[in-house]
Coordinates of C-alpha atoms and ligand atoms in Angstrom, one line a residue:
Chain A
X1 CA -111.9 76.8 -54.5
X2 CA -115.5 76.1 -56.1
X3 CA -115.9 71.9 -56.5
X4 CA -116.6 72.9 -60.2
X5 CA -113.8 74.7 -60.2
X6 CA -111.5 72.4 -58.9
X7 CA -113.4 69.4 -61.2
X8 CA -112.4 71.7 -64.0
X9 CA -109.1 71.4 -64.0
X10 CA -108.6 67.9 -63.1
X11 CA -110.4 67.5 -66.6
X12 CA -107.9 69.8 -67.9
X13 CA -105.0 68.0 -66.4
X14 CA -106.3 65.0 -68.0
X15 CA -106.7 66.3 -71.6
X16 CA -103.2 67.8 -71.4
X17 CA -101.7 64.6 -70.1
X18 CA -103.7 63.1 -73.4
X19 CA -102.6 65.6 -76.1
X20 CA -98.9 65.3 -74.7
X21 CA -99.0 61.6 -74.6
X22 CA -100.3 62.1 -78.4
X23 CA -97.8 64.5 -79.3
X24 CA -94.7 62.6 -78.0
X25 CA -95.5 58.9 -79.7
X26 CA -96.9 59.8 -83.0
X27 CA -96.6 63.9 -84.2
X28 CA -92.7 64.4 -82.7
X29 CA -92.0 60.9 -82.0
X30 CA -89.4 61.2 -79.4
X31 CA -90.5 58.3 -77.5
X32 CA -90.4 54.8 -78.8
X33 CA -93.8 53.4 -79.2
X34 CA -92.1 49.5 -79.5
X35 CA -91.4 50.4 -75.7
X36 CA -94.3 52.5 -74.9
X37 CA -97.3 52.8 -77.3
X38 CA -98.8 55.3 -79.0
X39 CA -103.0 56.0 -78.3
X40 CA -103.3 54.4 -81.9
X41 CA -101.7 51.0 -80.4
X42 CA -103.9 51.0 -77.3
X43 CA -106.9 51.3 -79.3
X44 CA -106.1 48.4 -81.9
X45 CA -105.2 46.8 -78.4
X46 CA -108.5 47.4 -77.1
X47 CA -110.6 46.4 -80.0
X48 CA -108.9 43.3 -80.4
X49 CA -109.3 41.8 -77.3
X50 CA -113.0 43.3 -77.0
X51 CA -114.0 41.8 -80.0
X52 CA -111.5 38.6 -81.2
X53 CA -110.1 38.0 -77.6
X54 CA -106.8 38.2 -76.3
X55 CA -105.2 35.1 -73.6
X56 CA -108.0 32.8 -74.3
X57 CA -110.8 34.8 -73.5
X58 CA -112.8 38.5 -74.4
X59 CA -112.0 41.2 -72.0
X60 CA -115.1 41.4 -70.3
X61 CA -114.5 37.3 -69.5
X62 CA -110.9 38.5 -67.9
X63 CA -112.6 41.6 -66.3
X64 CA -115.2 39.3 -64.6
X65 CA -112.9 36.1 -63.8
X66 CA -110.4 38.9 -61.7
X67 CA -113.3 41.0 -59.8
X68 CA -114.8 38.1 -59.0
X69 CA -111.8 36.5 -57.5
X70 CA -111.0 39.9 -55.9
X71 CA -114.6 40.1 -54.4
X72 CA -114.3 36.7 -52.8
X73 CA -111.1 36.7 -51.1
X74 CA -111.8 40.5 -50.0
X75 CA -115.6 39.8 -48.8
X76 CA -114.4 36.5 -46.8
X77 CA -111.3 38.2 -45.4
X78 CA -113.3 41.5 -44.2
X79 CA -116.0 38.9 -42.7
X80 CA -113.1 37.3 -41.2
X81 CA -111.1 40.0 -40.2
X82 CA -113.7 42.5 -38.9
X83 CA -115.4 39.3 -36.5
X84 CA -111.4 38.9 -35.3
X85 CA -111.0 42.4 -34.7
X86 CA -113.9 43.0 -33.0
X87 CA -113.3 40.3 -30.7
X88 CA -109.5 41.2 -29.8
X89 CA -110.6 44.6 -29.4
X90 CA -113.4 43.8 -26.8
X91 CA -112.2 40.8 -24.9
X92 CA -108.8 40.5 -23.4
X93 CA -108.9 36.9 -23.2
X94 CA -109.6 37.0 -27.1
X95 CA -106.3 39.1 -27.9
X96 CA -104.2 37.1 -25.5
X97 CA -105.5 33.9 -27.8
X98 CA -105.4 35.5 -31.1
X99 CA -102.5 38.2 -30.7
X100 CA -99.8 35.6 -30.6
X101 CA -101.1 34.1 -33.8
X102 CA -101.4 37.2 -35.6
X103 CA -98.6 39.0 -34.7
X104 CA -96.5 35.7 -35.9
X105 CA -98.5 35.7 -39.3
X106 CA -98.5 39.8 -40.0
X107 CA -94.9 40.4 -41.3
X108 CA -95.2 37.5 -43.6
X109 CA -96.0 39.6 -46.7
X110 CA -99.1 38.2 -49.0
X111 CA -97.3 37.5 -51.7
X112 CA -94.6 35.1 -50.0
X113 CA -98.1 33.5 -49.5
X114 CA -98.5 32.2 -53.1
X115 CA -96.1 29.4 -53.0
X116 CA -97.8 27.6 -50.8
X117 CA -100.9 28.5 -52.2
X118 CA -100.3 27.0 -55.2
X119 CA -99.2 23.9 -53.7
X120 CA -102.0 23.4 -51.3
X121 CA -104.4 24.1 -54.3
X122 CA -102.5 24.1 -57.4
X123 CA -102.6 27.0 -60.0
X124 CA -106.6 27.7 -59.8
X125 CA -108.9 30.0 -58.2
X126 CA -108.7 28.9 -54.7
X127 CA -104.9 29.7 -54.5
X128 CA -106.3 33.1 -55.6
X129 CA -108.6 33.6 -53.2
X130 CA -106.4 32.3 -50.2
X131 CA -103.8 34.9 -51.2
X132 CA -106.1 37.8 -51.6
X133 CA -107.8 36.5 -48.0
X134 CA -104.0 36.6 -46.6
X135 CA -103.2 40.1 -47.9
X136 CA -107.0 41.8 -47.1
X137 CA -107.4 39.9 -43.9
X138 CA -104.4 42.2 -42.2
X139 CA -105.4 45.4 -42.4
X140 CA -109.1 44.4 -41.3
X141 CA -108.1 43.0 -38.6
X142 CA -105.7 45.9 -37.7
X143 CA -108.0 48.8 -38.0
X144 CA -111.0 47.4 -36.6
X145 CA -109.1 46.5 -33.7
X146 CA -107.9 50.0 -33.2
X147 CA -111.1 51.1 -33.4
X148 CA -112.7 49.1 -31.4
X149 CA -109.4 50.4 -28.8
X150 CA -110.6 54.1 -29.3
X151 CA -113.7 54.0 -28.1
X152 CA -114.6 56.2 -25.5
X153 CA -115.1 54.7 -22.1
X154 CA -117.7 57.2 -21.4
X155 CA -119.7 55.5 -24.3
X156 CA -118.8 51.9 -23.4
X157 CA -119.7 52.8 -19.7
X158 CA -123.5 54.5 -21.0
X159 CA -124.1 51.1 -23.0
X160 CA -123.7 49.2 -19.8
X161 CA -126.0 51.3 -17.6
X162 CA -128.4 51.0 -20.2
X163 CA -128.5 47.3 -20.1
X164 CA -126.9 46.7 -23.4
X165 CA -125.3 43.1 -23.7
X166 CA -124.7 40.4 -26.1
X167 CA -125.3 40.8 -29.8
X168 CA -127.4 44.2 -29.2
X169 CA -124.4 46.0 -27.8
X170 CA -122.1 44.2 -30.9
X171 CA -124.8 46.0 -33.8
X172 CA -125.2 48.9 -32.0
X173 CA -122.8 50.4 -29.4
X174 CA -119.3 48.0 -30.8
X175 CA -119.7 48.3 -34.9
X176 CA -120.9 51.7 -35.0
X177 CA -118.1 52.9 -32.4
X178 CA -115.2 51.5 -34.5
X179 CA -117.2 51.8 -38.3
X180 CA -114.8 54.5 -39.1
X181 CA -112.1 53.0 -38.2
X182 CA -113.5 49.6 -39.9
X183 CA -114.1 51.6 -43.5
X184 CA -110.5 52.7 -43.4
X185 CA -109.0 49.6 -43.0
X186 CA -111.6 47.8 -45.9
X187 CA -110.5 50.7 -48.1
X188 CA -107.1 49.4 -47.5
X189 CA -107.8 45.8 -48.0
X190 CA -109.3 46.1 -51.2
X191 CA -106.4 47.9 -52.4
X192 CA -104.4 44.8 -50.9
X193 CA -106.9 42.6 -53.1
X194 CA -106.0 44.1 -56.0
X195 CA -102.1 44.1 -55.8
X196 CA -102.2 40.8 -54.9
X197 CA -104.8 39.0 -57.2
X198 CA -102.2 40.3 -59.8
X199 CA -99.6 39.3 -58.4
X200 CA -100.8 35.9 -58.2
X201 CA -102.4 36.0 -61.5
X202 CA -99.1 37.1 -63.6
X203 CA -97.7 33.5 -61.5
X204 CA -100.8 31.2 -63.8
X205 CA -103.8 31.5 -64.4
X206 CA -106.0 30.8 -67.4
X207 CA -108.0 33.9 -67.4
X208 CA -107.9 37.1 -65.5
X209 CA -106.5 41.0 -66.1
X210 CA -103.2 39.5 -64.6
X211 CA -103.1 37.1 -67.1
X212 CA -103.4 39.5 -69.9
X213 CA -100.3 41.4 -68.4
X214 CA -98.5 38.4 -68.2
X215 CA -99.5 37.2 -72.1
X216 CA -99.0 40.7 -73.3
X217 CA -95.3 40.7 -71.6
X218 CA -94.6 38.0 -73.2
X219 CA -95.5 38.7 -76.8
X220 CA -93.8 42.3 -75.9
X221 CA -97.0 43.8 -76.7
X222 CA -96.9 47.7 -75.4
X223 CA -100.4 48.3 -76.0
X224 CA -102.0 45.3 -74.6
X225 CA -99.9 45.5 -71.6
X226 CA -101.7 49.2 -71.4
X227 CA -104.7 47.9 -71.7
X228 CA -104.2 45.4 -68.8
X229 CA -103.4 48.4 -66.3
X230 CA -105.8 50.4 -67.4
X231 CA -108.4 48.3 -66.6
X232 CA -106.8 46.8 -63.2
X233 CA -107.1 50.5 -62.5
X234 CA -110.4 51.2 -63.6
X235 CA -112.1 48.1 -61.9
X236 CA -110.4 49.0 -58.3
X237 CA -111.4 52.3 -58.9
X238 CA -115.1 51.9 -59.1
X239 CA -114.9 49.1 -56.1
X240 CA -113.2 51.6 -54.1
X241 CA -116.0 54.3 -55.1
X242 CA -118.8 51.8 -54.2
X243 CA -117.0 50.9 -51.1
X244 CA -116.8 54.7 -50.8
X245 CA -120.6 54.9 -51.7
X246 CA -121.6 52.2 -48.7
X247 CA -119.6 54.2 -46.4
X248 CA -121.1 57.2 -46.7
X249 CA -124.5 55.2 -46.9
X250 CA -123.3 53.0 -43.6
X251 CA -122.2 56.0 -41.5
X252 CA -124.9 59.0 -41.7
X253 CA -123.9 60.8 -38.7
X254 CA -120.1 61.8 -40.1
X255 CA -121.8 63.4 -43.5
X256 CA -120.8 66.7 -42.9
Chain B
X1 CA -136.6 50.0 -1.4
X2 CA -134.0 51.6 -3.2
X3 CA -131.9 53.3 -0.7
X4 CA -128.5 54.2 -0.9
X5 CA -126.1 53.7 1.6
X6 CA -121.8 54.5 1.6
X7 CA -120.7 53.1 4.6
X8 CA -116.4 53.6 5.2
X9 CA -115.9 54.4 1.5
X10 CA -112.4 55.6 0.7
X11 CA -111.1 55.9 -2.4
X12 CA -107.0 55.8 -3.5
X13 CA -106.7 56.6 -7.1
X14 CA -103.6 55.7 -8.6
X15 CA -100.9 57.2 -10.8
X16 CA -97.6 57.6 -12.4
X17 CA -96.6 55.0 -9.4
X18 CA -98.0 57.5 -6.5
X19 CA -101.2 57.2 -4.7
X20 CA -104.1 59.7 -4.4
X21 CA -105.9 59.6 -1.6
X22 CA -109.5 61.2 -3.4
X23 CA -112.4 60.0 -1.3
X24 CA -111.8 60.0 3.0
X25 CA -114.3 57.9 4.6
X26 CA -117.6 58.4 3.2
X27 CA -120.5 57.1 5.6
X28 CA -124.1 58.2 4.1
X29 CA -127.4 57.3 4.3
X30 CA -129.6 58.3 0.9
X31 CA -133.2 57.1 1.9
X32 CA -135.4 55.5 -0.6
X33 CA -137.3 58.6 -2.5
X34 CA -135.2 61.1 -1.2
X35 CA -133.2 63.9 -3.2
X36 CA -129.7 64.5 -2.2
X37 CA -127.3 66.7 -3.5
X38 CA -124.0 67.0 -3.4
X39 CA -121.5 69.6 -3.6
X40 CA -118.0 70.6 -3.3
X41 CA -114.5 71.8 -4.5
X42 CA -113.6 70.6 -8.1
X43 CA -111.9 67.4 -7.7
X44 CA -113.4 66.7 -4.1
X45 CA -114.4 63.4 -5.6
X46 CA -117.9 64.0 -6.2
X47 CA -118.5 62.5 -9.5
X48 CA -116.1 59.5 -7.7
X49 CA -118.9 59.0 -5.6
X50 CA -121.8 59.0 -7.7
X51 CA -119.9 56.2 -10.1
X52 CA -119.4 54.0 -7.0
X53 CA -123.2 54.1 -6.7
X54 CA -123.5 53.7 -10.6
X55 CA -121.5 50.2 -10.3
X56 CA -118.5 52.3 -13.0
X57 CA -115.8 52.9 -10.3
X58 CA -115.5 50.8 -7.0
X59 CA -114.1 51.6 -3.3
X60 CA -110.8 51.3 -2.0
X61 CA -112.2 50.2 1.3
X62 CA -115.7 50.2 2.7
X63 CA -118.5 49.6 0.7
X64 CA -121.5 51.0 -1.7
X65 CA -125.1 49.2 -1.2
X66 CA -128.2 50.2 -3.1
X67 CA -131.3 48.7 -1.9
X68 CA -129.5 46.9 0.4
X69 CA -127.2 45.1 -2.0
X70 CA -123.8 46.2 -2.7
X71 CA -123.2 47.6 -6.2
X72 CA -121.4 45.1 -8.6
X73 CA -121.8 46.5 -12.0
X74 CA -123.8 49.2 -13.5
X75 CA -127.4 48.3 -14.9
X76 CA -130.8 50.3 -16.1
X77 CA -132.5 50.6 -12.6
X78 CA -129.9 53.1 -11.7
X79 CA -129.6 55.7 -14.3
X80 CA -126.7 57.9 -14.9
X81 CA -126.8 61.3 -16.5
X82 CA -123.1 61.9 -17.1
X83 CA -121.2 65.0 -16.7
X84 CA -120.2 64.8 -20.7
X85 CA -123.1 63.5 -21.5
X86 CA -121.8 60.4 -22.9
X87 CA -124.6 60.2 -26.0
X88 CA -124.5 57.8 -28.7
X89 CA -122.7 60.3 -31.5
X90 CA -124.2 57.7 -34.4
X91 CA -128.2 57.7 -32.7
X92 CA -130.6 60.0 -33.6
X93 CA -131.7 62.2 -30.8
X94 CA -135.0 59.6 -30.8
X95 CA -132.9 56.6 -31.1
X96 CA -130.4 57.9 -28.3
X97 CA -133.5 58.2 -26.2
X98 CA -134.8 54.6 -27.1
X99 CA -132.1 52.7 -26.5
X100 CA -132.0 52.2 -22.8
X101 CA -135.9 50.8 -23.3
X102 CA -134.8 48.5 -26.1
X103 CA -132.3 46.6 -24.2
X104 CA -135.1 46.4 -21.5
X105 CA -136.9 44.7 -24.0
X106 CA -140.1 46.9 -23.7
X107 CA -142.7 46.7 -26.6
X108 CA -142.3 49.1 -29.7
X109 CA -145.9 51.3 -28.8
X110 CA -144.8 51.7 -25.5
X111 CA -142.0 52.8 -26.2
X112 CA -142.9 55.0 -28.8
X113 CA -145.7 57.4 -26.4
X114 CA -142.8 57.6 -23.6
X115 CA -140.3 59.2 -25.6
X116 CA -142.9 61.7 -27.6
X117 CA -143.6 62.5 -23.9
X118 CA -140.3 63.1 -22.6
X119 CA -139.0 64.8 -26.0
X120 CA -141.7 67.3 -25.0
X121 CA -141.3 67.7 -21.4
X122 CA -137.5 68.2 -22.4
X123 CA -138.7 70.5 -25.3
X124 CA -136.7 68.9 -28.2
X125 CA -139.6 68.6 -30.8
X126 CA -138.4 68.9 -34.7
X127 CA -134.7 67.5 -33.2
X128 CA -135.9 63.4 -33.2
X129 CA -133.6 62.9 -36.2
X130 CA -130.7 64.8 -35.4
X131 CA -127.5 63.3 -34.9
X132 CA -125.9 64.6 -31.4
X133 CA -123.0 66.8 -33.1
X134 CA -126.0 69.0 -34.9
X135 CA -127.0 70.3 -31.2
X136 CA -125.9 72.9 -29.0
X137 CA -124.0 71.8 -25.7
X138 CA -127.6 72.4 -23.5
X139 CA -129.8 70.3 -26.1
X140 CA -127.4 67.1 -25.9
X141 CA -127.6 67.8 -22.1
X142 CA -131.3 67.4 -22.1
X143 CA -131.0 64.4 -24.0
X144 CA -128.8 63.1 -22.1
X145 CA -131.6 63.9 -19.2
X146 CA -134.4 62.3 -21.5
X147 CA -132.3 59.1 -22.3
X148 CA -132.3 58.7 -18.4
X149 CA -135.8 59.9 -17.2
X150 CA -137.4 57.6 -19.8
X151 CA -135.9 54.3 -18.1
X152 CA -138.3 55.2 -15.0
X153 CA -135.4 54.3 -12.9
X154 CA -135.6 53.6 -9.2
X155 CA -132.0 55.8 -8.7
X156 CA -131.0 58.7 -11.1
X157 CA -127.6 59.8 -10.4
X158 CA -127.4 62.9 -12.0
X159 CA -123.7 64.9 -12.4
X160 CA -124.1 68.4 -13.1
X161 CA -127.0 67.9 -15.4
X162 CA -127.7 71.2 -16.0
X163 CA -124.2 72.8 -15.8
X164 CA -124.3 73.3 -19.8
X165 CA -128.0 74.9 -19.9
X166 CA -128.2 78.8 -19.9
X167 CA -130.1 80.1 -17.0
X168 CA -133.9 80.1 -18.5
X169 CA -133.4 76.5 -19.6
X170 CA -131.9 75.4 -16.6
X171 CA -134.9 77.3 -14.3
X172 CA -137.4 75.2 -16.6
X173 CA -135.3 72.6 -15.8
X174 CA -135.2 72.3 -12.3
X175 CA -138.9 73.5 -12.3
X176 CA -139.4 70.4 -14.3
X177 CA -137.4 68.1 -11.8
X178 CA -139.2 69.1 -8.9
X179 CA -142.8 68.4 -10.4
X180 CA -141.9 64.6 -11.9
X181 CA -139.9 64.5 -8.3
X182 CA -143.6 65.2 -7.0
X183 CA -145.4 62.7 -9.3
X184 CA -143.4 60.3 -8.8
X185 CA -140.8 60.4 -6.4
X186 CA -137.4 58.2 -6.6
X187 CA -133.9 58.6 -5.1
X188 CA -132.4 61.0 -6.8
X189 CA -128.1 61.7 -6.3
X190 CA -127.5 65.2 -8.0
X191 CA -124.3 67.0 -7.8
X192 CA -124.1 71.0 -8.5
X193 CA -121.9 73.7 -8.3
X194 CA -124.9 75.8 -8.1
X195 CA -125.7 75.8 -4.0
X196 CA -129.4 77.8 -5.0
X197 CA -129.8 74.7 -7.2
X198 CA -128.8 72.7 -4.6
X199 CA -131.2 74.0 -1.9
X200 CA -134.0 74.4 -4.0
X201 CA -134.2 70.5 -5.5
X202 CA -132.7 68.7 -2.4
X203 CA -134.0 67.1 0.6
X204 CA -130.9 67.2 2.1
X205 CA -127.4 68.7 0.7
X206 CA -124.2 67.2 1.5
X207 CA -121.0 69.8 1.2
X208 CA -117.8 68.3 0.8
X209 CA -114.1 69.5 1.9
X210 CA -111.2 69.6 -0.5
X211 CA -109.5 66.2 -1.8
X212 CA -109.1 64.2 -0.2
X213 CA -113.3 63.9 -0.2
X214 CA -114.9 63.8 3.1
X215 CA -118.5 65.0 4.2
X216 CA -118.1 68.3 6.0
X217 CA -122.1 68.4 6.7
X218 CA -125.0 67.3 5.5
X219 CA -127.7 70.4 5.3
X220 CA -131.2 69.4 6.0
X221 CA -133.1 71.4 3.7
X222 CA -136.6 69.2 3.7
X223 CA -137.7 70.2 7.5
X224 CA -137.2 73.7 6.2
X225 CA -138.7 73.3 3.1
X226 CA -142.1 71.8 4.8
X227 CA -142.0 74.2 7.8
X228 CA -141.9 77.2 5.4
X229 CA -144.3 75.7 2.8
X230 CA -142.1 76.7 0.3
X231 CA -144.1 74.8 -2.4
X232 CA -146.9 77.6 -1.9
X233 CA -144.6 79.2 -4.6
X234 CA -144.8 78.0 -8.1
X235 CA -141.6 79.7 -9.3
X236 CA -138.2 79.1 -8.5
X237 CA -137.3 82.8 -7.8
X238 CA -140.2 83.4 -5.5
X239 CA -138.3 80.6 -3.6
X240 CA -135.3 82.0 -3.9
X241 CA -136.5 85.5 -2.4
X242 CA -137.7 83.7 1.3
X243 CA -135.6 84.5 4.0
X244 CA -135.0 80.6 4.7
X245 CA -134.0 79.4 1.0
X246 CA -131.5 82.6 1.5
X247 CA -130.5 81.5 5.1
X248 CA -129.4 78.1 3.9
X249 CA -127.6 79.3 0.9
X250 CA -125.7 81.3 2.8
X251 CA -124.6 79.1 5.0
X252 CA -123.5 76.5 2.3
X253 CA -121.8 79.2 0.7
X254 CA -120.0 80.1 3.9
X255 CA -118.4 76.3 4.1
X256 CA -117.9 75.9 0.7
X257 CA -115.5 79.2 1.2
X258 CA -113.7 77.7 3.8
X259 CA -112.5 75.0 1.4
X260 CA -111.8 77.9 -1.0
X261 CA -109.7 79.2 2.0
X262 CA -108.1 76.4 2.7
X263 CA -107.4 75.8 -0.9
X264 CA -105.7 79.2 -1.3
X265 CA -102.8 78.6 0.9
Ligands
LIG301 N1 -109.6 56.9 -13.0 C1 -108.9 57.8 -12.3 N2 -107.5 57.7 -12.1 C2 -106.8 58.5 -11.4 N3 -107.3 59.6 -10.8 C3 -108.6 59.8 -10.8 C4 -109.5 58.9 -11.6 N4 -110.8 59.4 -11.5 C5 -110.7 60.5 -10.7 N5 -109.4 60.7 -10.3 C6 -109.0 61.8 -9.4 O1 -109.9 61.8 -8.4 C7 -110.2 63.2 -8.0 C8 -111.7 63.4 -7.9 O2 -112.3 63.3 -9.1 P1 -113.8 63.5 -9.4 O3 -114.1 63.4 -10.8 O4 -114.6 62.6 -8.5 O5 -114.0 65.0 -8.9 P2 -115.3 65.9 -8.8 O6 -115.5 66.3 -7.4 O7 -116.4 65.3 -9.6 O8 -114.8 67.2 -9.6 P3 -115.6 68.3 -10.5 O9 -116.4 69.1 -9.7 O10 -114.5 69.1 -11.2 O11 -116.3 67.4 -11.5 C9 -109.5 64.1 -9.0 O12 -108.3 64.6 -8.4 C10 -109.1 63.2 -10.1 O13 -107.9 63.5 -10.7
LIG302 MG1 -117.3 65.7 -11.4

């Protein structure tokens, strides 16, 4: 099928989606619009908390307060996790270290992490941060591990005879060997960012998309609650097609 | 000096709990400067051999010296060019080349007029910024050639080099070997399939039996080479026509048949 093609009738798709949506809550209303709302409620929705505010705050202050916190925890965690990874991939004496440690904390899932959190740092954006670090700092470590694993020896043995060593060999033999491994598992952490700033967010917090769900919840408010996915979506979305972006950027030589 | 000596190398490979005797007793003697080849039955444990010397793979017993030190781990001065190449699949063509005289730390302009040079001699011009999976088989051999040429090594251990080149390339090839072998001569470990190939680079060729590897007899090809003047000729096939270069062939052929024989039973 022709890309334009294909483009075409996810547009379609969309627009159907739309009209039925339409159709359902407000010309034949056969669905309750006090449980789910009608594009008329989203809209009033989205204009109030655009321009009078909604939890305390505008949307673009709860929009910035939540990809912030995401791109803290998920940019420390990948630092993190990618270094770890690297380093249980290559040395043996580093996995027989680490391994023990991370194997203990890996079936912990991130979320069971947010008690703690909030008593090690109380309701405020550190406890954020440490639980997004705890959720994204898994899968980094996982996948660059592996890919670090699947290198071929042929490669690894060519590095050597050429007299690579130390941090040379690291930037250009280890990280470019296991990049496409290491893009899979950041595409997977920032996914795990998301879910879990949330998560912890709906728990307290004073500003933040999670925040608006949890307000909106509470005031049984079907299209603000709307409004809070819709945006959780959109602002994973474009970090995932940025992340996308710097991987194509990072990793010329797989462009097709 | 950079001479290469296997003196009592065995090798017993390991697996699924059983051993595999693959290399019987190796004892030989690669002076400094001279061009050996090697060849055998598949699996003989030729490309064993030439990783011993490489410092990738290590002997059961007995023991591997170059230079007069035994081999401990692999390193510049001893340059493979591996059977699959082994290329950097994320380096340009340019930047596969350069890497081996980065981690030597040699200046950028220096650099820079070595690899034009050997990206011509190698005739890959217009390819600096391709990425290895963009060329055929036979251009990712040559730069896998190039990447270890440039280094100016004092051993090139080369395994089937140019087993992926079709036959024009390859004859430019060899043509090509045998005048930077004259300009500047270093110890060169080559192994072939291709006995003419054999005879025409090497100063001696060494013919292996069937696995478990040992040397059935080392061919002195030099004496012949000299006594016949074969370098009168400039091209390989007016080499390949004298009654000597066909003489020898023959009678590498003839052993190498025997280990067919053998085989076959
Ligand atoms: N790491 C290894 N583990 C187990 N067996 C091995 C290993 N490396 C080589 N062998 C075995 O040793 C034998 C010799 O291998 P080698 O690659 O040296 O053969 P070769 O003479 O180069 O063959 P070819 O001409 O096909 O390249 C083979 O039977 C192979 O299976
Ligand atoms: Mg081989």
């Amino acid at each position: 099928m022709q890309p334009g093609h294909s483009a075409a009738i996810g547009v379609a798709t969309v627009v159907l989606a739309l009209a039925l949506w339409a159709l359902f809550t407000t010309a034949i209303p056969w669905i309750d619009t006090a449980r789910f709302p009608a594009p008329a409620d989203v809209w009033a929705a989205l204009t109030q908390i655009t321009v009078q505010g909604y939890a305390d705050a505008r949307l673009w202050r709860h929009v910035a307060q939540s990809s912030v916190l995401v791109l803290t925890g998920f940019a420390t965690a990948c630092t993190v996790g990618v270094a770890l990874g690297l380093a249980m991939g290559w040395s043996r004496r580093a996995e027989a270290l680490l391994n023990p440690v991370f194997l203990l904390l890996r079936p912990i899932p991130p979320l069971a992490w947010i008690p703690l959190a909030i008593v090690w740092l109380g309701l405020g954006d550190a406890a954020k941060v440490l639980v997004i670090f705890m959720a994204a700092f898994v899968p980094a470590v996982i996948n660059t591990y592996t890919g670090v694993r699947a290198m071929e020896p042929q490669i690894v043995e060519a590095s050597s005879m050429l007299g690579a060593r130390g941090p040379r060999f690291v930037r250009e033999v280890l990280v470019p060997a296991a990049a496409p491994h290491i893009f899979t598992g950041l595409r997977l952490s920032l996914q795990a960012s998301w879910t879990t700033l949330v998560a912890a967010e709906l728990v307290g917090a004073l500003y933040g998309l999670g925040q608006v769900l949890n307000n909106a919840a509470q005031d049984i408010y079907p299209g603000m609650i709307l409004v809070g996915m819709v945006f959780v979506g959109l602002c994973g979305g474009l970090m995932t097609a940025v992340l996308g972006w710097v991987e194509r950027r990072a990793m010329p030589w797989r462009a097709a | 000096m950079s001479d290469i000596r296997f003196s009592g190398v065995t090798r017993v490979f390991q697996r699924d709990g059983r051993e595999f005797p693959t290399l019987a007793g190796i004892d030989l003697a690669v002076a400094d400067r001279e061009f050996v080849a090697i060849v055998g039955p598949s699996g003989c444990g030729k490309t064993t051999c030439l990783r011993m010397a490489a410092g990738l793979e290590f002997p059961t017993t007995g023991t591997v010296a170059v230079g007069g030190r035994i081999v401990e781990s692999p390193g510049p001065e001893r340059a493979v060019v591996f059977q699959q190449f082994a290329l950097f699949p994320w380096k340009s063509v340019w930047d596969n080349i350069d890497f081996g005289l980065k981690c030597k730390g040699e200046p950028g302009a220096g650099r820079r007029a070595r690899i034009e040079q050997i990206i011509g001699v190698m005739g890959l011009q217009g390819y600096e910024s391709a990425f290895p999976h963009q060329l055929s088989g036979g251009m990712q051999q040559r730069v896998a050639i190039a990447r270890a040429y440039v280094l100016e090594p004092d051993v090139l251990l080369m395994d089937e080099p140019f087993g992926a080149l079709d036959a024009q390339t390859r004859t430019v090839m060899q043509e090509e070997l045998v005048r930077l072998a004259r300009v500047n001569p270093r110890t060169v470990l080559f192994i072939t399939h291709a006995v003419d190939e054999a005879v025409y680079l090497a100063d001696r060729v060494v013919v292996m039996t069937r696995r478990p590897g040992a040397i059935r007899e080392i061919v002195d090809v030099a004496s012949v080479r000299r006594a016949e003047r074969w370098d009168r000729h400039e091209r390989i096939e007016d080499v390949m026509d004298q009654e000597s270069f066909v003489h020898l062939r023959t009678h590498i052929w003839r052993l190498l048949r025997e280990q067919q024989a053998r085989n076959d039973h």
